[in-house]
Short mmCIF file of C-alpha atoms and ligand atoms in Angstrom, two decimals:
data_model
loop_
_atom_site.label_atom_id
_atom_site.label_comp_id
_atom_site.label_asym_id
_atom_site.label_seq_id
_atom_site.Cartn_x
_atom_site.Cartn_y
_atom_site.Cartn_z
CA MET A 1 30.14 34.83 70.36
CA GLY A 2 33.68 33.59 71.10
CA ASN A 3 36.87 34.87 69.53
CA LYS A 4 38.21 32.80 66.71
CA ILE A 5 41.52 34.45 66.77
CA GLU A 6 43.49 35.96 69.69
CA VAL A 7 46.47 37.94 69.02
CA SER A 8 48.61 39.04 72.11
CA ASN A 9 51.53 41.39 72.21
CA LEU A 10 52.80 40.41 68.64
CA ASN A 11 55.98 42.11 67.42
CA PHE A 12 57.22 41.43 63.79
CA TYR A 13 60.46 41.97 62.27
CA TYR A 14 62.04 41.95 58.54
CA GLY A 15 65.60 41.39 59.75
CA LYS A 16 66.34 44.37 61.93
CA ALA A 17 63.48 46.49 60.79
CA GLN A 18 60.37 46.13 62.95
CA ALA A 19 57.18 46.11 60.94
CA LEU A 20 54.52 45.64 63.83
CA TYR A 21 54.65 46.74 67.42
CA ASP A 22 52.87 44.82 70.34
CA ILE A 23 49.59 44.20 68.53
CA SER A 24 46.85 42.67 70.40
CA LEU A 25 43.48 42.07 68.97
CA ALA A 26 40.93 39.34 68.67
CA VAL A 27 38.81 38.35 65.67
CA PRO A 28 35.36 37.11 66.65
CA GLU A 29 33.73 33.97 65.26
CA ARG A 30 31.79 34.62 62.26
CA GLU A 31 32.53 38.12 61.94
CA VAL A 32 34.22 40.39 59.36
CA VAL A 33 37.06 42.48 60.42
CA ALA A 34 38.42 45.05 58.35
CA PHE A 35 41.96 46.18 58.49
CA ILE A 36 42.84 49.68 57.22
CA GLY A 37 45.71 52.33 57.51
CA PRO A 38 48.19 54.06 55.30
CA SER A 39 50.34 52.02 52.63
CA GLY A 40 53.21 50.51 54.37
CA CYS A 41 51.64 50.53 57.76
CA GLY A 42 51.67 46.89 58.21
CA LYS A 43 48.28 45.41 57.23
CA SER A 44 49.45 42.81 54.79
CA THR A 45 52.48 41.73 57.15
CA PHE A 46 49.90 41.35 59.90
CA LEU A 47 47.23 39.44 57.96
CA ARG A 48 50.23 37.15 57.01
CA THR A 49 51.04 36.53 60.48
CA LEU A 50 47.71 34.99 60.94
CA ASN A 51 48.35 31.91 58.82
CA ARG A 52 52.08 31.91 59.06
CA MET A 53 52.52 33.22 55.46
CA ASN A 54 55.59 35.12 56.62
CA ASP A 55 57.55 31.85 57.49
CA THR A 56 58.77 31.74 53.76
CA ILE A 57 60.47 35.13 54.33
CA PRO A 58 64.15 34.25 55.51
CA SER A 59 64.85 37.20 57.60
CA ALA A 60 61.32 37.41 59.20
CA ARG A 61 60.90 37.10 62.91
CA VAL A 62 57.88 37.23 65.04
CA ASP A 63 57.30 37.01 68.74
CA GLY A 64 54.20 37.33 70.77
CA THR A 65 51.15 34.63 70.31
CA VAL A 66 48.48 34.04 67.75
CA THR A 67 46.03 31.69 68.97
CA ILE A 68 43.27 30.16 66.73
CA ASP A 69 40.50 28.32 68.66
CA GLY A 70 42.64 28.72 71.74
CA ARG A 71 45.99 27.01 70.19
CA ASN A 72 49.08 29.06 69.62
CA ILE A 73 49.72 28.63 65.94
CA TYR A 74 53.43 29.52 66.36
CA ALA A 75 53.75 26.51 68.77
CA PRO A 76 56.56 24.37 67.73
CA ASP A 77 54.32 21.24 67.02
CA THR A 78 51.91 23.27 64.64
CA ASP A 79 51.30 21.53 61.32
CA VAL A 80 51.67 24.60 59.06
CA VAL A 81 50.06 23.03 55.92
CA SER A 82 47.01 22.22 57.90
CA LEU A 83 46.88 25.75 59.55
CA ARG A 84 46.99 27.08 56.11
CA ARG A 85 44.26 24.83 55.05
CA ARG A 86 42.08 26.04 57.86
CA VAL A 87 43.18 29.89 57.26
CA GLY A 88 42.47 30.45 53.51
CA MET A 89 43.93 33.58 51.75
CA VAL A 90 42.84 35.55 48.77
CA PHE A 91 45.18 38.29 47.54
CA GLN A 92 44.93 41.57 45.78
CA LYS A 93 45.98 40.27 42.37
CA SER A 94 44.05 37.21 41.45
CA ASN A 95 46.42 34.40 40.94
CA PRO A 96 44.64 31.43 39.39
CA PHE A 97 46.83 28.46 38.30
CA PRO A 98 47.56 28.06 34.63
CA LYS A 99 44.85 25.24 34.59
CA SER A 100 41.34 24.83 33.89
CA ILE A 101 38.65 26.46 35.91
CA PHE A 102 37.84 23.01 37.53
CA GLU A 103 41.21 22.12 38.30
CA ASN A 104 41.83 25.48 40.02
CA VAL A 105 39.24 24.57 42.51
CA ALA A 106 39.87 20.87 42.70
CA TYR A 107 43.62 21.31 43.10
CA GLY A 108 43.40 22.02 47.13
CA ILE A 109 40.65 19.21 47.43
CA ARG A 110 42.94 16.81 45.96
CA ILE A 111 46.14 17.64 47.75
CA ASN A 112 44.45 17.69 51.22
CA ARG A 113 42.64 14.45 50.27
CA ILE A 114 39.29 15.80 51.33
CA HIS A 115 37.08 13.98 48.45
CA GLN A 116 35.82 10.46 48.70
CA ASN A 117 35.79 9.89 44.72
CA LYS A 118 35.30 11.46 41.47
CA ALA A 119 31.64 12.53 42.06
CA ASP A 120 32.26 13.69 45.54
CA LEU A 121 35.14 15.91 44.15
CA ALA A 122 32.78 17.21 41.35
CA GLU A 123 30.20 17.91 44.03
CA ARG A 124 32.89 19.89 46.24
CA VAL A 125 33.97 21.78 43.13
CA GLU A 126 30.34 22.98 42.41
CA LYS A 127 29.61 23.88 45.86
CA ALA A 128 32.64 26.00 46.24
CA LEU A 129 31.78 27.76 42.80
CA ARG A 130 28.30 28.33 43.96
CA ASP A 131 29.49 29.68 47.57
CA ALA A 132 31.89 32.12 45.81
CA ALA A 133 28.93 33.07 43.54
CA LEU A 134 30.63 32.16 40.46
CA TRP A 135 28.82 28.89 39.44
CA ASP A 136 26.29 30.12 37.06
CA GLU A 137 28.71 31.98 35.20
CA VAL A 138 31.15 29.24 34.52
CA LYS A 139 29.23 26.03 34.94
CA ASP A 140 29.30 25.65 31.03
CA ARG A 141 33.06 26.14 30.57
CA LEU A 142 34.59 24.30 33.52
CA ASN A 143 37.20 22.86 31.41
CA GLU A 144 38.28 25.98 29.81
CA SER A 145 41.39 27.91 31.19
CA ALA A 146 41.06 30.02 34.25
CA TYR A 147 42.93 32.84 32.30
CA GLY A 148 39.94 33.19 29.88
CA ILE A 149 37.50 34.56 32.50
CA SER A 150 37.29 38.16 33.59
CA GLY A 151 39.51 39.45 36.61
CA GLY A 152 36.45 39.86 38.84
CA GLN A 153 35.62 36.35 37.88
CA GLN A 154 39.23 35.22 38.52
CA GLN A 155 39.06 36.87 41.82
CA ARG A 156 35.95 34.71 42.72
CA LEU A 157 37.63 31.76 41.40
CA CYS A 158 40.39 32.18 43.94
CA ILE A 159 37.68 32.83 46.74
CA ALA A 160 36.27 29.38 45.53
CA ARG A 161 39.56 27.76 45.80
CA ALA A 162 40.12 29.11 49.11
CA LEU A 163 36.61 27.72 50.34
CA ALA A 164 36.92 24.38 48.77
CA VAL A 165 39.26 23.08 51.23
CA GLN A 166 36.69 23.97 53.96
CA PRO A 167 38.69 26.65 55.93
CA ASP A 168 36.99 28.33 58.91
CA ILE A 169 38.91 31.66 58.35
CA ILE A 170 39.42 33.62 55.39
CA LEU A 171 41.89 36.33 55.06
CA MET A 172 41.54 38.63 52.18
CA ASP A 173 44.33 41.11 51.04
CA GLU A 174 42.67 44.21 48.96
CA PRO A 175 40.38 41.52 47.20
CA ALA A 176 38.55 44.26 45.22
CA SER A 177 41.07 46.86 44.51
CA ALA A 178 41.51 45.80 40.81
CA LEU A 179 37.72 45.37 39.97
CA ASP A 180 34.95 47.54 38.66
CA PRO A 181 32.18 48.48 40.90
CA ILE A 182 29.95 45.73 39.70
CA ALA A 183 32.57 42.90 40.39
CA THR A 184 33.40 44.90 43.60
CA GLN A 185 29.82 44.75 44.83
CA LYS A 186 29.85 41.09 44.14
CA ILE A 187 32.90 40.54 46.19
CA GLU A 188 31.35 42.26 48.96
CA GLU A 189 27.88 40.70 49.02
CA LEU A 190 29.97 37.49 48.91
CA VAL A 191 31.81 38.65 52.07
CA VAL A 192 28.72 39.43 53.82
CA GLU A 193 27.36 36.10 52.91
CA LEU A 194 30.40 33.98 53.84
CA LYS A 195 30.16 35.52 57.20
CA ASN A 196 27.53 33.09 58.17
CA ASN A 197 29.99 30.35 58.09
CA TYR A 198 33.32 31.98 58.39
CA SER A 199 35.45 34.57 60.18
CA ILE A 200 36.88 37.04 57.80
CA VAL A 201 39.76 39.60 57.96
CA ILE A 202 39.69 41.84 54.85
CA VAL A 203 42.42 44.51 54.28
CA THR A 204 41.10 47.37 52.21
CA HIS A 205 41.92 51.05 51.18
CA ASN A 206 38.52 51.60 50.42
CA MET A 207 37.14 53.21 53.68
CA GLN A 208 33.30 52.64 52.32
CA GLN A 209 34.18 49.25 51.70
CA ALA A 210 35.20 48.72 55.07
CA ALA A 211 32.22 50.40 56.34
CA ARG A 212 29.86 48.32 54.34
CA VAL A 213 31.06 44.99 54.89
CA SER A 214 32.77 44.73 58.34
CA ASP A 215 31.64 44.48 61.71
CA LYS A 216 34.84 45.76 63.31
CA THR A 217 37.54 47.82 62.02
CA ALA A 218 41.11 48.10 62.94
CA PHE A 219 43.25 50.98 62.06
CA PHE A 220 46.87 50.80 61.75
CA MET A 221 49.58 53.22 61.55
CA LEU A 222 53.40 52.71 61.43
CA GLY A 223 53.18 49.19 62.52
CA LYS A 224 51.13 50.01 65.40
CA LEU A 225 47.49 49.40 66.15
CA ILE A 226 45.96 52.82 66.77
CA GLU A 227 42.21 51.89 67.47
CA TYR A 228 40.10 48.75 67.11
CA ASN A 229 36.28 49.30 67.62
CA SER A 230 33.01 48.36 66.09
CA THR A 231 32.88 49.58 62.56
CA GLN A 232 29.70 51.71 63.41
CA LYS A 233 31.67 53.69 66.00
CA MET A 234 34.87 53.98 63.94
CA PHE A 235 33.10 55.79 61.02
CA THR A 236 30.62 57.74 63.15
CA SER A 237 32.82 58.95 66.37
CA PRO A 238 36.09 57.15 66.71
CA ASP A 239 38.01 57.28 70.00
CA GLU A 240 41.33 58.42 68.50
CA LYS A 241 41.99 61.55 66.69
CA LEU A 242 44.20 59.86 64.50
CA THR A 243 41.51 57.51 63.46
CA GLU A 244 39.23 60.41 62.56
CA ASP A 245 42.01 62.20 60.45
CA TYR A 246 42.72 59.16 58.34
CA ILE A 247 39.17 58.07 57.82
CA THR A 248 38.23 61.71 56.89
CA GLY A 249 41.24 61.98 54.61
CA ARG A 250 43.34 64.50 56.55
CA PHE A 251 46.45 62.35 55.87
CA GLY A 252 47.29 58.98 54.30
CA MET B 1 38.67 74.80 58.26
CA GLU B 2 41.34 72.96 56.58
CA ASN B 3 42.02 72.24 52.78
CA ARG B 4 40.51 68.92 51.87
CA ILE B 5 37.95 69.28 49.04
CA ILE B 6 35.26 68.61 51.49
CA ASP B 7 36.34 71.25 53.80
CA HIS B 8 35.34 73.89 51.31
CA GLN B 9 31.84 72.55 51.07
CA LEU B 10 31.38 72.04 54.71
CA GLY B 11 32.46 75.67 55.15
CA ARG B 12 29.87 76.66 52.52
CA LEU B 13 27.18 74.85 54.30
CA LYS B 14 28.09 76.30 57.63
CA ASP B 15 27.81 79.91 56.13
CA ARG B 16 24.39 78.90 54.73
CA ILE B 17 23.08 77.65 57.85
CA LEU B 18 24.30 80.51 60.14
CA LEU B 19 22.59 82.79 57.34
CA LEU B 20 19.30 81.07 57.94
CA GLY B 21 19.67 81.12 61.61
CA GLY B 22 20.19 85.09 61.49
CA ALA B 23 17.30 85.44 59.28
CA THR B 24 15.17 83.48 61.83
CA GLU B 25 16.17 85.52 64.59
CA THR B 26 15.33 88.55 62.73
CA ALA B 27 11.87 87.19 61.79
CA LEU B 28 11.10 86.48 65.57
CA ASN B 29 12.40 89.64 66.75
CA ARG B 30 10.60 91.65 64.20
CA ALA B 31 7.25 89.82 64.65
CA MET B 32 7.53 90.61 68.64
CA GLU B 33 8.59 93.97 68.08
CA SER B 34 5.47 94.58 65.50
CA LEU B 35 3.35 93.44 68.16
CA ALA B 36 4.72 95.58 71.26
CA LYS B 37 5.02 98.67 68.99
CA ARG B 38 1.82 97.74 67.00
CA ASN B 39 3.68 98.25 63.91
CA SER B 40 1.63 96.37 61.32
CA GLU B 41 4.25 97.37 58.64
CA LEU B 42 6.97 95.37 60.46
CA ALA B 43 4.57 92.24 60.39
CA GLN B 44 4.01 92.45 57.13
CA LYS B 45 7.57 92.46 56.49
CA VAL B 46 7.98 89.30 58.35
CA LEU B 47 5.40 87.68 56.30
CA ASP B 48 6.80 88.69 53.08
CA GLU B 49 10.33 87.69 53.79
CA ASP B 50 9.17 84.11 54.75
CA LYS B 51 9.88 82.70 51.30
CA ILE B 52 13.33 83.75 51.30
CA ILE B 53 13.64 81.64 54.51
CA ASN B 54 11.91 78.58 52.67
CA GLU B 55 14.32 79.03 49.67
CA MET B 56 17.40 78.95 51.99
CA GLU B 57 16.02 75.71 53.61
CA LEU B 58 15.55 74.09 50.15
CA GLU B 59 19.28 75.29 49.38
CA ILE B 60 20.80 73.76 52.47
CA ASP B 61 18.92 70.62 51.89
CA ARG B 62 20.29 70.35 48.30
CA MET B 63 23.77 70.95 49.79
CA SER B 64 23.48 68.51 52.39
CA VAL B 65 22.61 65.84 50.12
CA GLU B 66 25.24 66.70 47.45
CA ILE B 67 27.98 66.40 50.26
CA ILE B 68 26.86 63.14 51.29
CA ALA B 69 26.56 61.60 47.93
CA LEU B 70 29.74 63.02 46.40
CA HIS B 71 31.96 63.32 49.47
CA GLN B 72 30.85 60.51 51.57
CA PRO B 73 31.59 62.27 54.86
CA ALA B 74 32.71 60.17 58.02
CA ALA B 75 33.01 60.78 61.81
CA HIS B 76 32.76 64.58 62.64
CA ASP B 77 32.10 65.54 58.95
CA LEU B 78 29.19 63.26 58.77
CA ARG B 79 27.77 64.43 62.36
CA PHE B 80 28.17 68.05 61.00
CA VAL B 81 26.36 67.42 57.83
CA ILE B 82 23.48 65.41 59.86
CA ALA B 83 23.12 68.14 62.36
CA VAL B 84 22.72 70.77 59.64
CA ALA B 85 20.22 68.61 57.82
CA LYS B 86 18.29 68.20 60.94
CA ILE B 87 18.58 71.73 62.31
CA THR B 88 17.57 73.47 59.09
CA PRO B 89 13.90 72.44 59.01
CA ILE B 90 13.65 73.33 62.81
CA LEU B 91 14.85 76.81 61.93
CA GLU B 92 12.41 77.04 59.15
CA ARG B 93 9.67 75.99 61.49
CA ILE B 94 10.59 78.58 64.25
CA ALA B 95 10.40 81.04 61.29
CA ASP B 96 6.68 79.83 60.63
CA HIS B 97 5.88 80.45 64.26
CA ALA B 98 7.31 83.89 63.72
CA CYS B 99 4.93 84.32 60.72
CA ASN B 100 2.09 83.23 62.95
CA ILE B 101 2.85 85.70 65.71
CA ALA B 102 3.05 88.53 62.90
CA GLU B 103 -0.33 87.46 61.76
CA SER B 104 -1.77 87.70 65.27
CA ALA B 105 -0.12 91.17 65.22
CA LEU B 106 -1.96 92.28 62.33
CA ILE B 107 -5.15 91.49 64.12
CA LEU B 108 -4.22 92.77 67.50
CA ASN B 109 -3.07 96.02 66.19
CA THR B 110 -6.69 96.78 64.77
CA GLU B 111 -8.15 96.11 68.37
CA PRO B 112 -7.85 98.28 71.40
CA PRO B 113 -4.93 97.37 73.36
CA ILE B 114 -5.61 95.34 76.68
CA LYS B 115 -3.70 95.63 79.79
CA GLU B 116 0.12 95.26 79.86
CA HIS B 117 1.23 91.91 79.06
CA VAL B 118 4.47 91.89 80.88
CA ASP B 119 4.95 88.43 80.86
CA LEU B 120 4.79 88.06 77.30
CA SER B 121 7.47 90.20 76.35
CA ARG B 122 9.45 88.65 78.91
CA MET B 123 8.73 85.24 77.36
CA ALA B 124 9.70 86.68 73.95
CA GLN B 125 12.95 87.93 75.47
CA VAL B 126 13.76 84.27 76.83
CA ALA B 127 12.91 82.73 73.34
CA ALA B 128 15.00 85.27 71.49
CA GLU B 129 18.04 84.68 73.86
CA MET B 130 17.56 81.08 73.70
CA LEU B 131 17.77 81.15 69.97
CA ARG B 132 20.73 83.32 69.90
CA SER B 133 22.86 81.06 72.35
CA ALA B 134 21.78 77.81 70.54
CA LEU B 135 23.12 79.24 67.20
CA ASP B 136 26.44 80.70 68.65
CA ALA B 137 26.70 77.26 70.64
CA PHE B 138 26.26 75.56 67.23
CA THR B 139 28.78 77.62 65.82
CA ALA B 140 31.21 76.96 68.57
CA GLU B 141 30.02 73.41 69.06
CA ASP B 142 29.78 73.92 72.49
CA SER B 143 27.60 71.17 74.26
CA GLU B 144 28.10 72.88 77.76
CA VAL B 145 26.23 76.04 76.59
CA SER B 146 23.74 73.99 74.75
CA ARG B 147 22.72 72.03 77.77
CA ARG B 148 22.24 75.28 79.86
CA VAL B 149 20.29 76.54 77.03
CA ILE B 150 17.80 73.36 77.07
CA GLU B 151 17.47 74.09 80.91
CA ARG B 152 16.20 77.50 80.15
CA ASP B 153 13.11 76.03 78.24
CA LYS B 154 11.46 75.79 81.84
CA GLU B 155 11.47 79.53 82.04
CA ILE B 156 9.29 79.77 78.90
CA ASP B 157 6.93 77.16 79.99
CA GLU B 158 6.58 78.79 83.35
CA GLY B 159 6.02 81.99 81.57
CA TYR B 160 3.49 80.32 79.39
CA HIS B 161 1.38 79.23 82.29
CA ARG B 162 1.52 82.57 83.91
CA VAL B 163 0.28 84.29 80.67
CA PHE B 164 -2.29 81.86 80.16
CA GLY B 165 -3.64 82.60 83.67
CA GLU B 166 -3.48 86.33 83.13
CA LEU B 167 -5.23 86.32 79.76
CA LEU B 168 -8.01 84.11 81.27
CA GLU B 169 -8.53 86.57 83.93
CA SER B 170 -8.73 89.41 81.42
CA MET B 171 -11.41 87.60 79.49
CA ILE B 172 -13.33 86.98 82.44
CA ASP B 173 -12.88 90.71 83.99
CA ASP B 174 -13.59 92.30 80.64
CA PRO B 175 -15.35 90.08 77.78
CA THR B 176 -14.66 92.92 75.39
CA THR B 177 -11.00 92.02 75.69
CA THR B 178 -11.86 88.22 74.47
CA THR B 179 -10.65 88.75 70.76
CA SER B 180 -7.25 90.39 71.74
CA ALA B 181 -6.69 88.02 74.65
CA ALA B 182 -7.39 84.75 72.48
CA HIS B 183 -4.63 86.20 69.86
CA LEU B 184 -2.34 86.74 72.74
CA LEU B 185 -2.81 83.28 74.04
CA PHE B 186 -1.82 82.05 70.40
CA VAL B 187 1.18 84.07 70.53
CA ALA B 188 2.06 82.76 73.84
CA LYS B 189 1.62 79.38 72.47
CA HIS B 190 3.94 79.82 69.78
CA LEU B 191 6.61 81.31 71.74
CA GLU B 192 6.34 78.04 74.25
CA ARG B 193 6.62 75.84 70.86
CA ILE B 194 9.69 77.88 69.64
CA GLY B 195 11.39 77.13 72.99
CA ASP B 196 10.81 73.41 72.38
CA TYR B 197 12.37 73.78 68.65
CA VAL B 198 15.35 75.55 70.30
CA LYS B 199 15.79 72.75 72.72
CA ASP B 200 15.81 70.30 69.64
CA ILE B 201 18.67 72.41 68.08
CA CYS B 202 20.51 72.33 71.37
CA GLU B 203 20.37 68.46 71.45
CA LEU B 204 21.71 68.50 67.85
CA ASN B 205 24.60 70.65 69.05
CA VAL B 206 25.39 68.10 71.70
CA TYR B 207 25.26 65.08 69.00
CA LEU B 208 27.64 67.03 66.86
CA ARG B 209 30.12 67.72 69.63
CA GLU B 210 29.72 64.35 71.68
CA ALA B 211 28.13 62.08 69.17
CA VAL B 212 25.59 60.99 71.54
CA PHE B 213 21.71 61.47 71.12
CA ILE B 214 20.33 63.15 74.20
CA LYS B 215 16.62 63.62 73.05
CA HIS B 216 14.09 61.46 74.78
CA SER B 217 16.81 60.63 77.45
CA PRO B 218 15.60 61.07 81.10
CA LYS B 219 18.28 63.51 82.07
CA ASN B 220 20.39 65.29 79.61
N1 ATP C 1 59.29 41.00 52.38
C1 ATP C 1 59.47 42.24 53.19
N2 ATP C 1 61.01 42.19 53.33
C2 ATP C 1 61.23 43.45 54.11
N3 ATP C 1 60.41 44.56 54.27
C3 ATP C 1 58.97 44.26 54.02
C4 ATP C 1 58.77 43.07 53.20
N4 ATP C 1 57.46 43.07 53.09
C5 ATP C 1 57.02 44.37 53.66
N5 ATP C 1 58.02 45.01 54.22
C6 ATP C 1 57.95 46.34 54.83
O1 ATP C 1 56.92 46.17 55.96
C7 ATP C 1 56.43 47.41 56.24
C8 ATP C 1 54.80 47.00 56.13
O2 ATP C 1 54.47 46.47 54.73
P1 ATP C 1 53.19 45.87 54.45
O3 ATP C 1 53.21 45.40 53.15
O4 ATP C 1 52.69 45.03 55.49
O5 ATP C 1 52.22 47.14 54.28
P2 ATP C 1 50.60 47.46 54.15
O6 ATP C 1 50.01 48.24 55.18
O7 ATP C 1 50.27 46.03 53.75
O8 ATP C 1 50.80 48.42 52.73
P3 ATP C 1 49.90 48.57 51.36
O9 ATP C 1 48.71 49.33 51.90
O10 ATP C 1 50.83 49.39 50.43
O11 ATP C 1 49.77 46.99 50.83
C9 ATP C 1 56.72 48.40 55.01
O12 ATP C 1 57.57 49.25 55.63
C10 ATP C 1 57.48 47.45 53.98
O13 ATP C 1 58.30 48.18 53.28
MG1 MG C 2 49.36 45.44 51.60
#
């Protein structure tokens, strides 16, 4: 399978402080890639370079290239709005809008004018909720506030919201870190299921979670990519001693 | 060892398997000595102490499962637990072969001795040396030594064929030796199997060190 995302020689700075050093890495089509590493090593920063979410930070500066389907997303003619539509993002803290469950999912479809008519909109909302494994739990309360559902359900609502605009890539930053084991398992099953249609990058501090859901794992430390290998290799016999020390809890 | 919680558990596991290894070595050496010195008491001791070895096996199994369930080992830690879990039943089986040899010794010691079976003691010596080296190599995680021990299995196989020929000759030359010769043949077969088991241990040593499975590969 081909590569969906290719990053070459990426450096990233917050003002004078360099946060990422010469990162090169490829995310294959329809695979799950996990990013692991100690707090502050740059996982979230790197994740955000993949859909230019860092653009909103005034002092931020990036050099190097990130291509998606072969096109450099940092090229001057890039339409950032459509880029973010294609590269959806789910955050650690679920952040539903103060609106109904239905409207949370419908919002992105509306502003991107993806739907044909009202019936089509309702269909798309339902499909996104089904794909996020949430439909059965909310179908009878679509017009209630999104704040009235549990944290795990809110997180899946945010995933539904990301799916509704038909991205091809989903970035997840610790999507299950605040959830109980059952809600966590649902998110993990969802990730594995979504892999059939999307390329997924997931940041996690849970080593077992990385091992369970991902095909490849990247280990970062102090802004550097230390090792990027198949997950199977990373957790049974990593090439780098630093990786071994980290995943076996010798530091971090 | 370091000071992660898991290190303490892994250290205990290592102690246990080394104790089991020592008990297995003792069983094999005593079984062969009981045969060479016609010492039935010693043979009986091997049989009596086998249940201790069985208990050690169960204890190691229990500890391995517990470490996997509670500490989720990865990388070298994981390979260590897997290697221990796989080596343990092999040691237990080697000890079973030592018991079988001891049982044959009990019978042989009531029969008149047949002509010197030089090769049998040679085979026994090679088997004991191989077992000792395999356990040392496990402790040191030395795959070079392990590979050399694997090579020595050939010596045991050759010894087995030689002993087989000699015992057959003895049966033909003097049919009154048939009972003894048949039992010695069993002993030789047990030693030959022990050689194979030691080889399996060495393959796991290589896995522990290098994360590769060399079993069933044409050339190690
Ligand atoms: N907006 C910002 N402005 C300045 N520096 C920042 C900003 N965001 C992050 N940093 C710094 O960049 C480095 C990488 O941070 P980042 O959030 O990417 O780490 P992380 O690996 O995601 O950590 P965690 O696991 O704690 O989420 C850190 O030193 C952090 O302090
Ligand atoms: Mg982060």
